[in-house]
C-alpha cells in the first residue's frame, strides 16, 4: 500500500465518529491507519519510523489465532490452545503430547505438523474502488452480489498470479472498504515445544475467562523452507526484565470478529435470534461431548480439543448475550444512533444515507426468515462432524472447479485452493467414534428443527432412528482416511458421482438445499448489509467526528493499553500473578482436576523462583483470534503473550471499556523461568535470549 | 376399595387392547387390577391371598421416589439418590455426609430430617362416577374443568376429614378413571445409614443408565411416631441367599410418568415441540451449574444435588426423543392406532368415540399455542430458583386459602396444605450463590423467549442487566431463611402485600400471567385431553383385546420380570456384576473421578468377598419414580432394590420391550456384604436379617 493511500485513509478515518470512540484504551486498529493522534495525546507516544512494518513482519497468523516470530531462525510463539489441535494430531493413545508435553532438544527432533499453515502479512492494498466499481448502478441485490463476488475472486486470482502470494480481499466496516491482503504462506511447520496441557490450561473451563490466572499457555513452532529453518529479518526481541505495572504496551494480532459498528436493529437481531440459538447449539454439543468424554480416558483424550473450543465459545457467547440484554448498554447504542440519524436527517446532502438504518433492519428481517435453512444446511448444523465437512468439500470441489474462477463460491476460488487441498488431504487422525457422537446429536436436533414434514427427513434417515443412522453413516464411510480423501479429490466429479460412501451421498443429497440457502443469504442479507453499512459509513464521515476502527475481520490489527489491575466490588485485583499463586490455587482444590499439576511442576516447586510474574493483565482491546498475539513495549520488544480476557472482556464483541475489561497475558518472565527451572530447556532459552 | 369394585375393574381391563400389550414382561400394573392371567400363563404364578396387601403395606412413597419397610421397627430402605437431598440438607461444609457417608450405630445417633415426608398407601377407591358425574352434560371445556376440579378438591377434603388420611385423586388412563388414594403420612423420619455418594453413584453421569454397574445406591431411614420407632406389621423379609439367574421377580413402586397410551398426534407433539424444548432448558441448567460447580469444591458440594437430577433428566429426555424420532417406532404406533380407529369407524355404536383422536390433536394444537406462556410463567422457567418457588407458594398460599376449598388451585386444597406448609417452613439450607446462578441463567433465557417487546421485561429487569438483576433479587431477599418464610406464611395476605422482599414482589408481578396461562392450559389442553382419552379408553374396551395398564402416575404399581442378561451387538452382558468388577473399573480409569473409590472401600478390598453379586438386571418395566423400589421374589422376600435402567430403558417412556430394556438393581447380597465388610454395621445387619 502506498504512503499516499495510507494518508488518504488516515484523514478520512479521522473525521468519523462512532459509539463511545476513543474515550479509552480502545480499538483494533488497522496497520494502514494506526491511532497516531490518540497515542500521542493519551500516552505521549509517537510511532517510530519502521516500527509498524517490523511488527507486521514479525506477526504470524495461525488458523483461528495469532503468533509471532521470536528468533531469526523462524521460531514462532503462540498459545498452547492455538497449537493444541496440532499437538493433538501428533499424539496417539500411547504418546500423548497434549497430556505429557513435548520438547525437541535438537532440530532433528522437531515434529512436522500434518496440517498447519501459517501466514505472514506482506502487503495491503485498497481495492474499494475496484470492488464497488464492478457493481452496476442499477443492479438489484442478486446481480450486485454476483458482480461483487466475481470481482473479488478475480482480484484475488490476479494478485496471486502476479505476486505468488496468498491473496484475500477483506471487507472492512461491514462493506465501506475493501482491502487486498497478501500473505506469505508457510506450510512446513514443526513443533518445538509444548508444555503439558494441564499447566497451559490450568483451571480448565472453570477458570477460563477469569482472573487471577496461572497458565503457561504457550507453545513454540518453527517454520521451515526447503527443509531448513526459515531465516527471518523481522522477529521480536525478548525483554528479559519484563514489563512494569502501568507501562504502555501493544497487542499485535488477528482479532476474529466483533459487532461494534452494528446498528441497533442488527444488535437486536443478534440478541433475540442468532445468539440464543447459537448458544443452544453449542450447549448441545458441550453436553453430548462431555458425557461421552467422561466414559473413558481415551474418549476424553479424543474429545478434548473439540471440547475446549466449545466450552470457550459457550462462555464467550453467553457473555455477549448478557451484554446485549443489558438495558443500559442498548440505551447508549440507541442514543448514539439517534444522534447520527438526526444529523443525517438534517442535512439534505446526506439523503442517500437516510434510509440505510432501515435497510439494515430489512436485512435482519430477511435473515430471520432465511436463517433456519442457512444454518441447517449451509452451516450443516444438522450434520456436524469433521467427516461430513470433508464430504461437503469434496463434493463442492468437484463441482466448483469445473466453473470459471469468477463464478465460484469464494472458498473454491483459485487463490483459496492450495490451502483447501492441503487441509483435505492432510493425514490427521479422525476418530469415528467421536464423529458419531457429534453426528448423532446434530441429527436429533436437525429432526426437531426441520420437522418430520420435511421431505429430506425420509431420505436422510433411510428408515432408521437418528441413533442408528448416525452410527451407520460413520461406520460406512471411509472419509477418516486421508488416502481415500485424496483419491476422491483427484478423481474429480466422476469419482464423486460414483462414490458409494454414505457421507458423500448425504453431502450430495443436501447440497442443493445448502446452496440455495447460501445464495439467498448472500444476496438478501450479506449484500444488503454491505450496501447499507457503506452508506452509514459515508454518513459518519460527512457528519464529522473522531477516529474509528473497523470491526474485527481476522486480519492484522494493533491495540494499545497499559498493564493495570482492576477493581471487582471492593476487591483490588493486581495486574500480576506469581508462580506462588499457582501452587496455592492447586492446593485450595486439593489438586483435583482441573486444578491438578503435572508431576514435573510438583517436582520443580523448590527449584522455581515463586516470586516471578507468571500472568498479567493489561487494558488491551481484544477478541477471539487474538489468542497468541504478542504483547510488546514501546520499543517493540516482547513482554508477554495474550491468551484470554477476563470475564468483563466477554462484552468486547459489541463494545469495550477499559474500566474492568482486561486482556490476560503470559508474562515473558514467567515463560523464561518455566523453561529454565521446570523444563531445563537450555537450547530454546538460548535461542530466545541471544 | 371393595372386592366387588376390584373385580369389575379387572373384567373391564381384561377386554382392552393396546399397543404392543402383554407380549413381554411388560407393564406397570395397578394393585387393583394385577396381571393375574399373564402371570399364570407366562410364569405359572398365581398371586397368593394377602400377597398384594402385604406388598402394598410394605411399600413407601418418597418425594419423587420409592422405598420399602425392611424391619418391624420402621426401618426404610431406598436409593441413596432418592435420599441424597435429605443427606445434603443434613450436611455442612464441615460435616459432609454426602461425601463421607453416615451411620448411626445407635438410635440416639439417628438424624432427624428437616423436610422429608413418607407416604404409605392405605386404601384405593374408584371415584370415576362421582368425578365425571360432577360435569354437566353440556358444559363447555372451561365449565367442565372447573366442575371437575371442584369435585376432586371436595372428594379429597371429605376423605381426609373422615379418615384422617392424606387423600389424592389419581387420574388414570389420561382421564378414563379416577381413583382416590389414601396415604398414611409420616413426617418424623430419621437418617440411619448412607454410604459415601462416591460408591452410591460410582461412575457418575458417564455410567448413569449404563450396565454393567457397581453402585451401592442405598440408604436407610427410620420412621418415628411419638418419638418412638414406628412399629409396622408389614415389612419385607430379606432373602439372604439372593436371587438366581432366570428367576421371576416383582417390582413394587411408584413409576412417575409415561406416555404409552398417547395418540400419535400427542406423541408427535412431544417429539416435535415439548421434548426438544425441555432438553434445551435442562441442558442450559446443566451447563450453568457444571461451570459454577467446577469453580470450587464448596460450589460443587452445593450444586451436586441439583446437578444429579438435571443430568439424569437430560439423559432420560434425550433417550425419549431419540425413540420418538425412530421411524420404525412411530410406524408401529401409527398402525396400531389406525387399526383401532378402523374398528371404531366400522361400528355405529362407537360413534361417540370416533372424533376422540382428532380431539387429542386439537388439544395438542392448543397446547402448542399456550406452552410458551405456560412454561415461562406458570412453570416459572424464567425464574428458576428455589427461592422464587418459595415466593410463589407464599403469594399463592395467602390468596388461595382465602377461597372456598372447591375453588382453589389443587395444590392449595385443604388435603394438600399440611405437606405444603411443612415444606415451606422446613429449615433446610438454601445457598443464595447457587440460587443466583440458576436465576441468572433462566432470566437470560426468559429475555430471549419473552422478547424485549414484552412489557413485563421492563418491570422485571428494573433497568438492570439480567446478571445484575439476578444478583440483586437474590441478595435482597430473605427467603433463604425458614423463619422469615414462616413469618410471611403466618402473616397471610397482609404480610405478603406489605413485603418489600424483591422475590415476593417479583412473584406477585408475574402471578397474573402465570394464573392466566394455567387456566388456559387446564381448560384448553388438560380437560380436552381427559375427555378425549376417556372416549378412546371406551373404544378400546368395546372393541375387545387384552389387559391394559394405565400410564404411570406416581402411584403404586406392580411390575414383573425375570433376572436376565442381554445381548449388545455380539456381546453378552451377564445379569450379575460382582465386587471384583468395581475395583477393575476404577483401575481402568486410574481411580480418577467419577471412578474414584472412597478410602473405606480401598481399605476394605482384602476383607470383601469379591465374588459376591453387587448389582443385577431384570426384565422389570420401570420409569423415573421407581428409584428405590424393592425387588421381591414369589414369596415377597427382598432380593434387590431398583436404582436405574440400562440405556435401552430410556425408551420406556413410550413403550417397553424386554429384549434389551433392563431394570438395574443393587443385589440384596451386595448390600449385606458391604454393610458387613466395609461398614462394620453390625446392629443394622442384625435388624435386617433377624
Short mmCIF file of N, CA and C in Angstrom, two decimals, chain A residues 568-677:
data_model
loop_
_atom_site.label_atom_id
_atom_site.label_comp_id
_atom_site.label_asym_id
_atom_site.label_seq_id
_atom_site.Cartn_x
_atom_site.Cartn_y
_atom_site.Cartn_z
N UNK A 568 -12.91 -5.11 41.60
CA UNK A 568 -14.04 -6.02 41.46
C UNK A 568 -14.82 -5.92 42.77
N UNK A 569 -15.93 -5.20 42.75
CA UNK A 569 -16.60 -4.89 44.00
C UNK A 569 -15.62 -4.10 44.86
N UNK A 570 -15.37 -4.58 46.04
CA UNK A 570 -14.45 -3.87 46.92
C UNK A 570 -13.02 -4.41 46.80
N UNK A 571 -12.87 -5.46 46.00
CA UNK A 571 -11.54 -6.08 45.90
C UNK A 571 -10.72 -5.44 44.78
N UNK A 572 -9.42 -5.29 45.05
CA UNK A 572 -8.49 -4.83 44.03
C UNK A 572 -7.76 -6.04 43.46
N UNK A 573 -7.88 -6.25 42.18
CA UNK A 573 -7.18 -7.36 41.54
C UNK A 573 -5.88 -6.82 40.97
N UNK A 574 -4.73 -7.26 41.50
CA UNK A 574 -3.46 -6.72 40.99
C UNK A 574 -3.20 -7.18 39.57
N UNK A 575 -2.31 -6.45 38.89
CA UNK A 575 -2.03 -6.76 37.49
C UNK A 575 -1.31 -8.09 37.33
N UNK A 576 -0.42 -8.40 38.27
CA UNK A 576 0.44 -9.57 38.08
C UNK A 576 0.05 -10.73 39.00
N UNK A 577 0.24 -11.95 38.51
CA UNK A 577 0.25 -13.11 39.41
C UNK A 577 1.67 -13.68 39.41
N UNK A 578 1.96 -14.49 40.42
CA UNK A 578 3.29 -15.09 40.52
C UNK A 578 3.13 -16.61 40.56
N UNK A 579 4.24 -17.30 40.39
CA UNK A 579 4.20 -18.77 40.45
C UNK A 579 3.65 -19.27 41.78
N UNK A 580 3.94 -18.51 42.82
CA UNK A 580 3.44 -18.87 44.14
C UNK A 580 1.94 -19.17 44.11
N UNK A 581 1.21 -18.28 43.43
CA UNK A 581 -0.25 -18.40 43.39
C UNK A 581 -0.73 -19.66 42.70
N UNK A 582 0.05 -20.14 41.76
CA UNK A 582 -0.31 -21.38 41.07
C UNK A 582 -0.43 -22.53 42.07
N UNK A 583 0.58 -22.65 42.91
CA UNK A 583 0.58 -23.75 43.86
C UNK A 583 -0.52 -23.58 44.90
N UNK A 584 -0.77 -22.33 45.26
CA UNK A 584 -1.82 -22.08 46.25
C UNK A 584 -3.19 -22.46 45.70
N UNK A 585 -3.41 -22.10 44.43
CA UNK A 585 -4.73 -22.38 43.85
C UNK A 585 -4.93 -23.89 43.71
N UNK A 586 -3.88 -24.59 43.34
CA UNK A 586 -3.99 -26.04 43.21
C UNK A 586 -4.30 -26.66 44.57
N UNK A 587 -3.64 -26.16 45.61
CA UNK A 587 -3.88 -26.71 46.95
C UNK A 587 -5.30 -26.44 47.43
N UNK A 588 -5.81 -25.26 47.11
CA UNK A 588 -7.18 -24.92 47.51
C UNK A 588 -8.16 -25.97 46.98
N UNK A 589 -7.86 -26.51 45.81
CA UNK A 589 -8.74 -27.52 45.20
C UNK A 589 -8.23 -28.93 45.45
N UNK A 590 -7.37 -29.08 46.46
CA UNK A 590 -6.80 -30.40 46.80
C UNK A 590 -6.20 -31.09 45.57
N UNK A 591 -5.71 -30.30 44.64
CA UNK A 591 -5.06 -30.88 43.46
C UNK A 591 -5.98 -31.68 42.55
N UNK A 592 -7.30 -31.47 42.70
CA UNK A 592 -8.24 -32.22 41.86
C UNK A 592 -8.39 -31.56 40.49
N UNK A 593 -8.60 -32.37 39.43
CA UNK A 593 -8.80 -31.78 38.11
C UNK A 593 -9.94 -30.77 38.13
N UNK A 594 -9.87 -29.68 37.40
CA UNK A 594 -8.78 -29.27 36.51
C UNK A 594 -7.72 -28.41 37.22
N UNK A 595 -7.54 -28.66 38.50
CA UNK A 595 -6.55 -27.88 39.25
C UNK A 595 -5.36 -28.74 39.67
N UNK A 596 -5.22 -29.89 39.02
CA UNK A 596 -4.07 -30.74 39.29
C UNK A 596 -2.85 -30.21 38.53
N UNK A 597 -1.67 -30.50 39.05
CA UNK A 597 -0.43 -30.03 38.42
C UNK A 597 0.30 -31.20 37.78
N UNK A 598 0.93 -30.97 36.64
CA UNK A 598 1.77 -32.03 36.07
C UNK A 598 2.87 -32.39 37.08
N UNK A 599 3.27 -33.65 37.08
CA UNK A 599 4.28 -34.10 38.04
C UNK A 599 5.54 -33.24 37.96
N UNK A 600 5.90 -32.86 36.73
CA UNK A 600 7.10 -32.04 36.54
C UNK A 600 7.02 -30.74 37.34
N UNK A 601 5.81 -30.19 37.43
CA UNK A 601 5.62 -28.94 38.17
C UNK A 601 5.62 -29.17 39.68
N UNK A 602 5.11 -30.32 40.07
CA UNK A 602 5.17 -30.66 41.51
C UNK A 602 6.64 -30.79 41.91
N UNK A 603 7.40 -31.50 41.08
CA UNK A 603 8.81 -31.73 41.39
C UNK A 603 9.64 -30.44 41.36
N UNK A 604 9.23 -29.50 40.50
CA UNK A 604 10.06 -28.31 40.27
C UNK A 604 9.81 -27.20 41.29
N UNK A 605 8.85 -27.41 42.17
CA UNK A 605 8.45 -26.33 43.06
C UNK A 605 9.62 -25.68 43.79
N UNK A 606 10.54 -26.48 44.28
CA UNK A 606 11.65 -25.92 45.05
C UNK A 606 12.68 -25.23 44.16
N UNK A 607 12.73 -25.63 42.92
CA UNK A 607 13.70 -25.01 42.01
C UNK A 607 13.20 -23.68 41.47
N UNK A 608 11.86 -23.54 41.38
CA UNK A 608 11.27 -22.33 40.79
C UNK A 608 11.42 -21.13 41.71
N UNK A 609 11.67 -19.96 41.13
CA UNK A 609 11.57 -18.71 41.88
C UNK A 609 10.08 -18.34 41.92
N UNK A 610 9.46 -18.57 43.08
CA UNK A 610 8.00 -18.44 43.17
C UNK A 610 7.52 -17.00 43.06
N UNK A 611 8.46 -16.05 43.13
CA UNK A 611 8.04 -14.65 43.06
C UNK A 611 8.08 -14.09 41.64
N UNK A 612 8.45 -14.92 40.68
CA UNK A 612 8.49 -14.44 39.29
C UNK A 612 7.06 -14.25 38.77
N UNK A 613 6.80 -13.14 38.06
CA UNK A 613 5.47 -12.94 37.48
C UNK A 613 5.14 -14.05 36.48
N UNK A 614 3.93 -14.55 36.57
CA UNK A 614 3.52 -15.67 35.72
C UNK A 614 2.54 -15.14 34.64
N UNK A 615 1.45 -14.54 35.07
CA UNK A 615 0.50 -13.93 34.14
C UNK A 615 0.32 -12.46 34.52
N UNK A 616 -0.18 -11.66 33.59
CA UNK A 616 -0.55 -10.29 33.93
C UNK A 616 -1.71 -9.82 33.05
N UNK A 617 -2.34 -8.73 33.46
CA UNK A 617 -3.44 -8.17 32.67
C UNK A 617 -3.09 -6.77 32.19
N UNK A 618 -3.71 -6.38 31.09
CA UNK A 618 -3.50 -5.05 30.52
C UNK A 618 -4.79 -4.58 29.85
N UNK A 619 -4.92 -3.26 29.71
CA UNK A 619 -6.12 -2.69 29.08
C UNK A 619 -6.00 -2.74 27.56
N UNK A 620 -5.77 -3.93 27.06
CA UNK A 620 -5.65 -4.13 25.61
C UNK A 620 -6.98 -4.66 25.09
N UNK A 621 -7.44 -4.06 24.02
CA UNK A 621 -8.73 -4.44 23.42
C UNK A 621 -8.51 -5.67 22.55
N UNK A 622 -9.25 -6.73 22.85
CA UNK A 622 -9.03 -7.96 22.06
C UNK A 622 -10.30 -8.79 21.96
N UNK A 623 -10.25 -9.79 21.11
CA UNK A 623 -11.37 -10.70 20.92
C UNK A 623 -10.80 -12.02 20.39
N UNK A 624 -11.60 -13.06 20.39
CA UNK A 624 -11.16 -14.36 19.86
C UNK A 624 -10.45 -14.20 18.53
N UNK A 625 -9.33 -14.89 18.35
CA UNK A 625 -8.50 -14.71 17.16
C UNK A 625 -7.21 -14.03 17.57
N UNK A 626 -7.33 -13.21 18.65
CA UNK A 626 -6.14 -12.57 19.23
C UNK A 626 -5.31 -13.55 20.07
N UNK A 627 -5.86 -14.72 20.33
CA UNK A 627 -5.12 -15.69 21.13
C UNK A 627 -3.74 -15.93 20.51
N UNK A 628 -2.71 -15.76 21.30
CA UNK A 628 -1.34 -15.96 20.82
C UNK A 628 -0.69 -14.67 20.34
N UNK A 629 -1.44 -13.55 20.39
CA UNK A 629 -0.87 -12.28 19.94
C UNK A 629 0.25 -11.85 20.87
N UNK A 630 1.37 -11.42 20.31
CA UNK A 630 2.43 -10.91 21.17
C UNK A 630 2.04 -9.57 21.78
N UNK A 631 2.47 -9.35 23.02
CA UNK A 631 2.34 -8.05 23.67
C UNK A 631 3.73 -7.44 23.67
N UNK A 632 3.86 -6.23 23.13
CA UNK A 632 5.18 -5.61 23.01
C UNK A 632 5.20 -4.24 23.68
N UNK A 633 6.39 -3.78 24.01
CA UNK A 633 6.52 -2.47 24.62
C UNK A 633 6.76 -1.40 23.55
N UNK A 634 7.06 -0.17 23.99
CA UNK A 634 7.25 0.94 23.05
C UNK A 634 8.34 0.63 22.03
N UNK A 635 9.29 -0.15 22.46
CA UNK A 635 10.41 -0.47 21.56
C UNK A 635 10.14 -1.73 20.74
N UNK A 636 8.92 -2.23 20.83
CA UNK A 636 8.58 -3.41 20.04
C UNK A 636 9.15 -4.69 20.60
N UNK A 637 9.59 -4.68 21.86
CA UNK A 637 10.15 -5.90 22.45
C UNK A 637 9.04 -6.75 23.06
N UNK A 638 9.23 -8.04 23.02
CA UNK A 638 8.23 -8.98 23.53
C UNK A 638 8.19 -8.95 25.06
N UNK A 639 7.00 -8.69 25.62
CA UNK A 639 6.86 -8.70 27.08
C UNK A 639 5.79 -9.68 27.55
N UNK A 640 5.03 -10.26 26.63
CA UNK A 640 4.00 -11.20 27.03
C UNK A 640 3.23 -11.70 25.83
N UNK A 641 2.36 -12.66 26.10
CA UNK A 641 1.54 -13.22 25.02
C UNK A 641 0.11 -13.35 25.52
N UNK A 642 -0.82 -12.75 24.77
CA UNK A 642 -2.24 -12.76 25.18
C UNK A 642 -2.80 -14.17 25.04
N UNK A 643 -3.59 -14.59 26.04
CA UNK A 643 -4.24 -15.90 25.88
C UNK A 643 -5.70 -15.89 26.28
N UNK A 644 -6.19 -14.78 26.82
CA UNK A 644 -7.57 -14.77 27.28
C UNK A 644 -7.96 -13.34 27.59
N UNK A 645 -9.25 -13.14 27.88
CA UNK A 645 -9.65 -11.89 28.52
C UNK A 645 -10.25 -12.28 29.86
N UNK A 646 -10.44 -11.31 30.73
CA UNK A 646 -11.18 -11.63 31.95
C UNK A 646 -12.68 -11.64 31.64
N UNK A 647 -13.49 -11.86 32.66
CA UNK A 647 -14.92 -12.07 32.44
C UNK A 647 -15.58 -10.82 31.83
N UNK A 648 -15.05 -9.64 32.16
CA UNK A 648 -15.62 -8.40 31.62
C UNK A 648 -15.33 -8.27 30.13
N UNK A 649 -14.26 -8.91 29.69
CA UNK A 649 -13.90 -8.89 28.28
C UNK A 649 -14.89 -9.64 27.41
N UNK A 650 -15.80 -10.41 28.06
CA UNK A 650 -16.83 -11.10 27.28
C UNK A 650 -17.74 -10.11 26.58
N UNK A 651 -17.74 -8.86 27.07
CA UNK A 651 -18.56 -7.83 26.42
C UNK A 651 -17.88 -7.25 25.19
N UNK A 652 -16.61 -7.62 24.95
CA UNK A 652 -15.83 -6.98 23.89
C UNK A 652 -16.43 -7.12 22.49
N UNK A 653 -17.30 -8.08 22.31
CA UNK A 653 -17.87 -8.25 20.98
C UNK A 653 -18.57 -6.98 20.50
N UNK A 654 -19.30 -6.34 21.40
CA UNK A 654 -20.11 -5.20 20.97
C UNK A 654 -19.62 -3.86 21.52
N UNK A 655 -18.63 -3.89 22.38
CA UNK A 655 -18.13 -2.63 22.91
C UNK A 655 -16.99 -2.88 23.86
N UNK A 656 -16.25 -1.83 24.17
CA UNK A 656 -15.10 -2.01 25.03
C UNK A 656 -14.99 -0.84 25.98
N UNK A 657 -14.73 -1.13 27.24
CA UNK A 657 -14.33 -0.08 28.17
C UNK A 657 -13.10 -0.59 28.89
N UNK A 658 -12.23 0.31 29.31
CA UNK A 658 -11.02 -0.16 29.98
C UNK A 658 -11.14 -0.07 31.50
N UNK A 659 -12.38 0.05 31.99
CA UNK A 659 -12.58 0.09 33.44
C UNK A 659 -12.24 -1.27 34.05
N UNK A 660 -12.90 -2.33 33.56
CA UNK A 660 -12.65 -3.66 34.10
C UNK A 660 -12.19 -4.66 33.03
N UNK A 661 -12.51 -4.38 31.78
CA UNK A 661 -12.13 -5.32 30.71
C UNK A 661 -10.61 -5.45 30.65
N UNK A 662 -10.14 -6.66 30.68
CA UNK A 662 -8.69 -6.86 30.62
C UNK A 662 -8.32 -8.00 29.70
N UNK A 663 -7.20 -7.78 29.04
CA UNK A 663 -6.53 -8.82 28.28
C UNK A 663 -5.62 -9.58 29.24
N UNK A 664 -5.62 -10.91 29.18
CA UNK A 664 -4.81 -11.71 30.11
C UNK A 664 -3.64 -12.32 29.34
N UNK A 665 -2.44 -12.06 29.83
CA UNK A 665 -1.22 -12.47 29.13
C UNK A 665 -0.35 -13.39 29.99
N UNK A 666 0.40 -14.27 29.31
CA UNK A 666 1.50 -14.94 29.99
C UNK A 666 2.67 -13.97 29.98
N UNK A 667 3.27 -13.73 31.12
CA UNK A 667 4.37 -12.78 31.23
C UNK A 667 5.65 -13.38 30.63
N UNK A 668 6.40 -12.56 29.92
CA UNK A 668 7.64 -13.03 29.29
C UNK A 668 8.58 -13.65 30.32
N UNK A 669 8.61 -13.09 31.52
CA UNK A 669 9.50 -13.62 32.57
C UNK A 669 9.04 -15.00 33.05
N UNK A 670 7.73 -15.18 33.10
CA UNK A 670 7.20 -16.49 33.51
C UNK A 670 7.60 -17.58 32.53
N UNK A 671 7.55 -17.25 31.25
CA UNK A 671 7.92 -18.24 30.23
C UNK A 671 9.38 -18.65 30.41
N UNK A 672 10.23 -17.66 30.60
CA UNK A 672 11.67 -17.93 30.76
C UNK A 672 11.93 -18.78 32.00
N UNK A 673 11.30 -18.38 33.11
CA UNK A 673 11.53 -19.10 34.37
C UNK A 673 11.05 -20.56 34.26
N UNK A 674 9.92 -20.76 33.58
CA UNK A 674 9.40 -22.13 33.42
C UNK A 674 10.33 -22.95 32.52
N UNK A 675 10.78 -22.35 31.42
CA UNK A 675 11.66 -23.09 30.52
C UNK A 675 12.97 -23.46 31.23
N UNK A 676 13.41 -22.56 32.10
CA UNK A 676 14.67 -22.79 32.79
C UNK A 676 14.50 -23.80 33.93
N UNK A 677 13.55 -23.55 34.82
CA UNK A 677 13.51 -24.30 36.09
C UNK A 677 12.60 -25.52 36.05
#
